[in-house]
PDB file of C-alpha atoms in Angstrom:
ATOM      1  CA  MET A   1     -80.871 -28.694   3.797  1.00 46.00           C
ATOM      2  CA  ASN A   2     -77.706 -31.293   5.212  1.00 44.00           C
ATOM      3  CA  LYS A   3     -74.611 -28.652   6.608  1.00 41.00           C
ATOM      4  CA  SER A   4     -72.210 -29.102   3.451  1.00 39.00           C
ATOM      5  CA  GLY A   5     -74.638 -28.406   1.606  1.00 43.00           C
ATOM      6  CA  LEU A   6     -75.533 -24.802   3.146  1.00 37.00           C
ATOM      7  CA  LEU A   7     -71.630 -25.255   2.859  1.00 36.00           C
ATOM      8  CA  PHE A   8     -71.180 -25.378  -0.493  1.00 39.00           C
ATOM      9  CA  ALA A   9     -74.557 -22.717  -1.105  1.00 40.00           C
ATOM     10  CA  ALA A  10     -72.756 -20.160   1.115  1.00 37.00           C
ATOM     11  CA  LEU A  11     -69.519 -20.470  -1.086  1.00 34.00           C
ATOM     12  CA  LEU A  12     -71.054 -20.274  -3.880  1.00 36.00           C
ATOM     13  CA  ALA A  13     -72.808 -17.182  -2.800  1.00 38.00           C
ATOM     14  CA  LEU A  14     -68.886 -15.803  -1.391  1.00 33.00           C
ATOM     15  CA  VAL A  15     -67.951 -16.617  -4.729  1.00 36.00           C
ATOM     16  CA  LEU A  16     -70.286 -15.161  -6.676  1.00 37.00           C
ATOM     17  CA  VAL A  17     -70.750 -11.366  -4.852  1.00 36.00           C
ATOM     18  CA  SER A  18     -66.563 -10.974  -4.274  1.00 36.00           C
ATOM     19  CA  PRO A  19     -64.917  -8.255  -6.423  1.00 35.00           C
ATOM     20  CA  ALA A  20     -62.144 -10.874  -7.264  1.00 38.00           C
ATOM     21  CA  PHE A  21     -65.079 -12.430  -9.488  1.00 37.00           C
ATOM     22  CA  ARG A  22     -64.457 -12.290 -12.959  1.00 37.00           C
ATOM     23  CA  ALA A  23     -68.126 -12.998 -14.838  1.00 38.00           C
ATOM     24  CA  GLU A  24     -66.786 -11.825 -18.078  1.00 41.00           C
ATOM     25  CA  ALA A  25     -66.319 -13.553 -20.618  1.00 40.00           C
ATOM     26  CA  THR A  26     -62.932 -13.195 -21.613  1.00 55.00           C
ATOM     27  CA  GLY A  27     -60.776 -15.988 -18.848  1.00 75.00           C
ATOM     28  CA  TYR A  28     -62.994 -18.598 -21.725  1.00 91.00           C
ATOM     29  CA  ASP A  29     -63.046 -16.804 -24.497  1.00 93.00           C
ATOM     30  CA  ALA A  30     -60.308 -17.492 -26.818  1.00 92.00           C
ATOM     31  CA  LEU A  31     -60.553 -21.404 -25.535  1.00 95.00           C
ATOM     32  CA  LEU A  32     -64.172 -21.477 -27.182  1.00 97.00           C
ATOM     33  CA  PRO A  33     -62.362 -22.763 -31.275  1.00 96.00           C
ATOM     34  CA  LEU A  34     -59.853 -25.747 -29.632  1.00 97.00           C
ATOM     35  CA  LEU A  35     -63.141 -27.215 -28.450  1.00 98.00           C
ATOM     36  CA  VAL A  36     -63.522 -28.043 -32.606  1.00 98.00           C
ATOM     37  CA  ASP A  37     -66.865 -29.966 -34.508  1.00 97.00           C
ATOM     38  CA  LEU A  38     -66.216 -33.235 -35.086  1.00 98.00           C
ATOM     39  CA  PRO A  39     -67.204 -34.745 -38.304  1.00 96.00           C
ATOM     40  CA  GLY A  40     -70.297 -37.643 -37.597  1.00 96.00           C
ATOM     41  CA  TRP A  41     -70.596 -36.345 -34.544  1.00 98.00           C
ATOM     42  CA  GLU A  42     -73.722 -33.722 -33.774  1.00 98.00           C
ATOM     43  CA  ALA A  43     -72.814 -31.266 -30.643  1.00 97.00           C
ATOM     44  CA  GLU A  44     -73.748 -28.466 -28.737  1.00 95.00           C
ATOM     45  CA  ALA A  45     -71.695 -25.281 -29.307  1.00 96.00           C
ATOM     46  CA  ALA A  46     -69.409 -25.163 -27.022  1.00 97.00           C
ATOM     47  CA  ASP A  47     -69.116 -23.279 -23.059  1.00 97.00           C
ATOM     48  CA  GLY A  48     -67.183 -22.309 -20.452  1.00 95.00           C
ATOM     49  CA  ALA A  49     -66.832 -20.531 -17.270  1.00 93.00           C
ATOM     50  CA  ASP A  50     -64.737 -18.822 -15.974  1.00 91.00           C
ATOM     51  CA  ALA A  51     -64.968 -19.868 -11.838  1.00 88.00           C
ATOM     52  CA  SER A  52     -61.545 -17.966 -10.981  1.00 84.00           C
ATOM     53  CA  VAL A  53     -60.754 -15.726  -7.607  1.00 86.00           C
ATOM     54  CA  GLU A  54     -58.408 -13.437  -6.456  1.00 84.00           C
ATOM     55  CA  GLY A  55     -55.179 -15.931  -5.822  1.00 78.00           C
ATOM     56  CA  MET A  56     -57.288 -19.235  -7.589  1.00 84.00           C
ATOM     57  CA  ARG A  57     -57.123 -19.692 -10.823  1.00 86.00           C
ATOM     58  CA  ALA A  58     -60.162 -22.419 -12.706  1.00 90.00           C
ATOM     59  CA  VAL A  59     -61.290 -21.977 -16.185  1.00 92.00           C
ATOM     60  CA  THR A  60     -63.319 -24.852 -18.140  1.00 94.00           C
ATOM     61  CA  VAL A  61     -64.354 -25.269 -21.751  1.00 97.00           C
ATOM     62  CA  TYR A  62     -66.825 -27.906 -22.380  1.00 98.00           C
ATOM     63  CA  ARG A  63     -68.541 -29.714 -25.001  1.00 98.00           C
ATOM     64  CA  THR A  64     -70.819 -32.604 -25.877  1.00 98.00           C
ATOM     65  CA  TYR A  65     -69.889 -35.137 -28.643  1.00 98.00           C
ATOM     66  CA  GLU A  66     -72.980 -37.543 -29.679  1.00 98.00           C
ATOM     67  CA  SER A  67     -73.234 -39.738 -32.332  1.00 98.00           C
ATOM     68  CA  GLY A  68     -75.806 -42.665 -31.954  1.00 96.00           C
ATOM     69  CA  ASP A  69     -75.096 -44.233 -29.001  1.00 96.00           C
ATOM     70  CA  ARG A  70     -71.478 -43.217 -28.723  1.00 98.00           C
ATOM     71  CA  THR A  71     -70.656 -39.913 -26.383  1.00 98.00           C
ATOM     72  CA  PHE A  72     -67.909 -38.298 -26.038  1.00 98.00           C
ATOM     73  CA  GLU A  73     -67.087 -35.523 -23.854  1.00 98.00           C
ATOM     74  CA  VAL A  74     -64.426 -33.351 -23.214  1.00 98.00           C
ATOM     75  CA  ASN A  75     -63.298 -30.863 -20.589  1.00 97.00           C
ATOM     76  CA  LEU A  76     -60.577 -27.785 -21.259  1.00 97.00           C
ATOM     77  CA  LEU A  77     -59.737 -26.635 -17.891  1.00 95.00           C
ATOM     78  CA  PHE A  78     -57.324 -23.900 -16.420  1.00 94.00           C
ATOM     79  CA  GLY A  79     -55.974 -23.456 -13.128  1.00 90.00           C
ATOM     80  CA  THR A  80     -55.875 -25.152  -9.741  1.00 85.00           C
ATOM     81  CA  GLN A  81     -59.069 -27.768 -11.169  1.00 84.00           C
ATOM     82  CA  ALA A  82     -55.842 -28.905 -13.684  1.00 86.00           C
ATOM     83  CA  GLY A  83     -53.264 -29.688 -10.953  1.00 79.00           C
ATOM     84  CA  MET A  84     -56.358 -31.957  -9.239  1.00 80.00           C
ATOM     85  CA  THR A  85     -56.981 -33.288 -12.412  1.00 83.00           C
ATOM     86  CA  TRP A  86     -53.842 -35.076 -13.526  1.00 83.00           C
ATOM     87  CA  MET A  87     -51.957 -36.420 -10.073  1.00 81.00           C
ATOM     88  CA  PRO A  88     -48.055 -36.683 -10.180  1.00 77.00           C
ATOM     89  CA  ASP A  89     -48.286 -40.110 -10.074  1.00 79.00           C
ATOM     90  CA  TYR A  90     -49.304 -40.324 -13.748  1.00 85.00           C
ATOM     91  CA  LYS A  91     -45.708 -41.234 -14.725  1.00 90.00           C
ATOM     92  CA  GLU A  92     -44.719 -41.934 -18.114  1.00 94.00           C
ATOM     93  CA  GLY A  93     -44.668 -46.348 -18.946  1.00 94.00           C
ATOM     94  CA  TRP A  94     -46.386 -46.445 -15.361  1.00 94.00           C
ATOM     95  CA  LYS A  95     -49.383 -49.451 -16.398  1.00 95.00           C
ATOM     96  CA  MET A  96     -51.820 -51.549 -14.893  1.00 96.00           C
ATOM     97  CA  GLN A  97     -54.043 -53.973 -16.651  1.00 96.00           C
ATOM     98  CA  THR A  98     -56.686 -56.531 -15.973  1.00 97.00           C
ATOM     99  CA  PRO A  99     -59.309 -58.306 -17.587  1.00 96.00           C
ATOM    100  CA  GLU A 100     -61.779 -55.363 -16.538  1.00 96.00           C
ATOM    101  CA  GLY A 101     -59.509 -53.011 -18.238  1.00 97.00           C
ATOM    102  CA  LEU A 102     -56.795 -51.355 -18.650  1.00 97.00           C
ATOM    103  CA  MET A 103     -54.589 -47.789 -17.570  1.00 96.00           C
ATOM    104  CA  GLU A 104     -51.383 -46.841 -18.439  1.00 97.00           C
ATOM    105  CA  VAL A 105     -49.930 -43.520 -19.197  1.00 97.00           C
ATOM    106  CA  LYS A 106     -47.941 -42.927 -22.317  1.00 97.00           C
ATOM    107  CA  ARG A 107     -46.879 -39.867 -24.727  1.00 97.00           C
ATOM    108  CA  ILE A 108     -48.783 -39.293 -27.461  1.00 97.00           C
ATOM    109  CA  ALA A 109     -47.528 -36.666 -29.964  1.00 97.00           C
ATOM    110  CA  GLY A 110     -45.445 -35.068 -27.494  1.00 97.00           C
ATOM    111  CA  PHE A 111     -48.165 -35.346 -24.451  1.00 97.00           C
ATOM    112  CA  LEU A 112     -48.272 -37.145 -21.573  1.00 96.00           C
ATOM    113  CA  VAL A 113     -52.133 -38.653 -21.680  1.00 97.00           C
ATOM    114  CA  TYR A 114     -53.313 -41.083 -18.649  1.00 97.00           C
ATOM    115  CA  TYR A 115     -56.266 -42.951 -20.214  1.00 97.00           C
ATOM    116  CA  MET A 116     -58.346 -45.965 -18.718  1.00 97.00           C
ATOM    117  CA  PHE A 117     -60.678 -48.366 -20.152  1.00 98.00           C
ATOM    118  CA  GLU A 118     -63.213 -50.526 -18.803  1.00 98.00           C
ATOM    119  CA  ASN A 119     -63.508 -53.373 -21.497  1.00 95.00           C
ATOM    120  CA  GLU A 120     -67.775 -54.272 -20.533  1.00 94.00           C
ATOM    121  CA  SER A 121     -69.556 -50.644 -20.692  1.00 94.00           C
ATOM    122  CA  ASN A 122     -66.887 -50.033 -23.600  1.00 95.00           C
ATOM    123  CA  SER A 123     -66.416 -46.966 -20.978  1.00 98.00           C
ATOM    124  CA  GLY A 124     -63.336 -44.976 -19.998  1.00 98.00           C
ATOM    125  CA  GLY A 125     -61.201 -41.804 -19.635  1.00 98.00           C
ATOM    126  CA  ILE A 126     -58.800 -39.629 -21.139  1.00 98.00           C
ATOM    127  CA  VAL A 127     -56.412 -36.606 -20.184  1.00 97.00           C
ATOM    128  CA  VAL A 128     -53.802 -35.305 -21.701  1.00 97.00           C
ATOM    129  CA  LEU A 129     -51.618 -33.215 -19.736  1.00 96.00           C
ATOM    130  CA  ILE A 130     -51.279 -30.108 -21.841  1.00 96.00           C
ATOM    131  CA  GLN A 131     -49.288 -27.548 -18.829  1.00 93.00           C
ATOM    132  CA  GLU A 132     -47.820 -28.648 -15.594  1.00 90.00           C
ATOM    133  CA  ALA A 133     -48.208 -26.584 -12.827  1.00 83.00           C
ATOM    134  CA  THR A 134     -44.727 -25.513 -11.183  1.00 78.00           C
ATOM    135  CA  THR A 135     -45.305 -25.294  -7.349  1.00 77.00           C
ATOM    136  CA  ALA A 136     -45.089 -21.471  -7.374  1.00 79.00           C
ATOM    137  CA  LYS A 137     -47.728 -20.941  -9.618  1.00 79.00           C
ATOM    138  CA  PRO A 138     -50.738 -23.938  -8.410  1.00 77.00           C
ATOM    139  CA  ASP A 139     -53.120 -22.256 -10.506  1.00 82.00           C
ATOM    140  CA  THR A 140     -51.075 -22.114 -14.203  1.00 85.00           C
ATOM    141  CA  GLY A 141     -51.589 -26.397 -15.374  1.00 91.00           C
ATOM    142  CA  ALA A 142     -54.245 -27.604 -18.062  1.00 94.00           C
ATOM    143  CA  VAL A 143     -55.938 -30.310 -18.805  1.00 96.00           C
ATOM    144  CA  PHE A 144     -57.525 -31.817 -21.714  1.00 98.00           C
ATOM    145  CA  ALA A 145     -59.752 -34.532 -19.930  1.00 97.00           C
ATOM    146  CA  VAL A 146     -62.350 -36.849 -22.217  1.00 98.00           C
ATOM    147  CA  SER A 147     -65.048 -39.430 -20.676  1.00 98.00           C
ATOM    148  CA  PHE A 148     -66.006 -41.663 -23.407  1.00 98.00           C
ATOM    149  CA  GLU A 149     -68.606 -44.135 -23.449  1.00 98.00           C
ATOM    150  CA  GLY A 150     -69.628 -46.691 -26.145  1.00 97.00           C
ATOM    151  CA  LEU A 151     -66.186 -46.424 -28.367  1.00 97.00           C
ATOM    152  CA  ALA A 152     -62.943 -48.818 -28.245  1.00 96.00           C
ATOM    153  CA  LEU A 153     -59.809 -46.607 -26.649  1.00 97.00           C
ATOM    154  CA  ASP A 154     -58.419 -46.469 -29.863  1.00 97.00           C
ATOM    155  CA  GLU A 155     -60.981 -45.056 -31.725  1.00 97.00           C
ATOM    156  CA  ALA A 156     -61.006 -42.991 -28.638  1.00 98.00           C
ATOM    157  CA  LEU A 157     -57.530 -41.807 -28.454  1.00 98.00           C
ATOM    158  CA  LYS A 158     -57.634 -41.478 -32.369  1.00 98.00           C
ATOM    159  CA  THR A 159     -61.296 -38.749 -31.169  1.00 98.00           C
ATOM    160  CA  ALA A 160     -58.623 -37.318 -28.615  1.00 98.00           C
ATOM    161  CA  GLN A 161     -55.888 -36.858 -31.037  1.00 98.00           C
ATOM    162  CA  ARG A 162     -58.756 -34.095 -33.775  1.00 98.00           C
ATOM    163  CA  PHE A 163     -57.973 -31.165 -31.148  1.00 98.00           C
ATOM    164  CA  SER A 164     -54.861 -29.824 -31.711  1.00 98.00           C
ATOM    165  CA  TRP A 165     -53.359 -29.685 -28.252  1.00 98.00           C
ATOM    166  CA  ALA A 166     -50.517 -28.060 -29.004  1.00 97.00           C
ATOM    167  CA  LYS A 167     -52.800 -25.326 -29.642  1.00 97.00           C
ATOM    168  CA  MET A 168     -54.543 -25.420 -26.407  1.00 97.00           C
ATOM    169  CA  LYS A 169     -50.859 -25.092 -25.478  1.00 95.00           C
ATOM    170  CA  GLU A 170     -50.366 -22.415 -26.823  1.00 95.00           C
ATOM    171  CA  GLN A 171     -53.458 -20.129 -26.050  1.00 94.00           C
ATOM    172  CA  VAL A 172     -53.686 -21.627 -22.085  1.00 91.00           C
ATOM    173  CA  GLY A 173     -49.809 -20.379 -22.442  1.00 88.00           C
ATOM    174  CA  ARG A 174     -51.245 -16.842 -23.507  1.00 87.00           C
ATOM    175  CA  LEU A 175     -53.690 -16.677 -20.841  1.00 81.00           C
ATOM    176  CA  LYS A 176     -53.184 -14.175 -17.497  1.00 64.00           C
TER     177      LYS A 176
END
């Protein structure tokens, strides 16, 4: 095992044995119902993880949907990793389009949404800012992140909106 692999294993072991580690599912149980069934898509049950340690929140719920050769993967991230997913440069109105694809930030249903789409592969990603972190509390942010393959951008955006972003914001606000 190389040095970075050993370091990762050591950090993981530290998190797992730390008394501050929250092994109970209460950190993400309330978020699981937010990843609803999608008509016409097959999916396993939603799952999640709470890898929070003292001084750092890290809660994730996720689900993968399939329909033929199309995939739609969703993640609701709360805590430190949300801040790493939503970049401060994502400002409403930013747009870059090339023959290969599109990247844009716009407001949809009251939420800031960053999306990117690759024309050739008919794939891309969507990140919805559910709750912005503050400087004083950097681990309070939340994002809804989607990756998709085999869907046109308009269809992917419509599918992402089948999840209630408002309910996500409400539920994330209740997490302690």
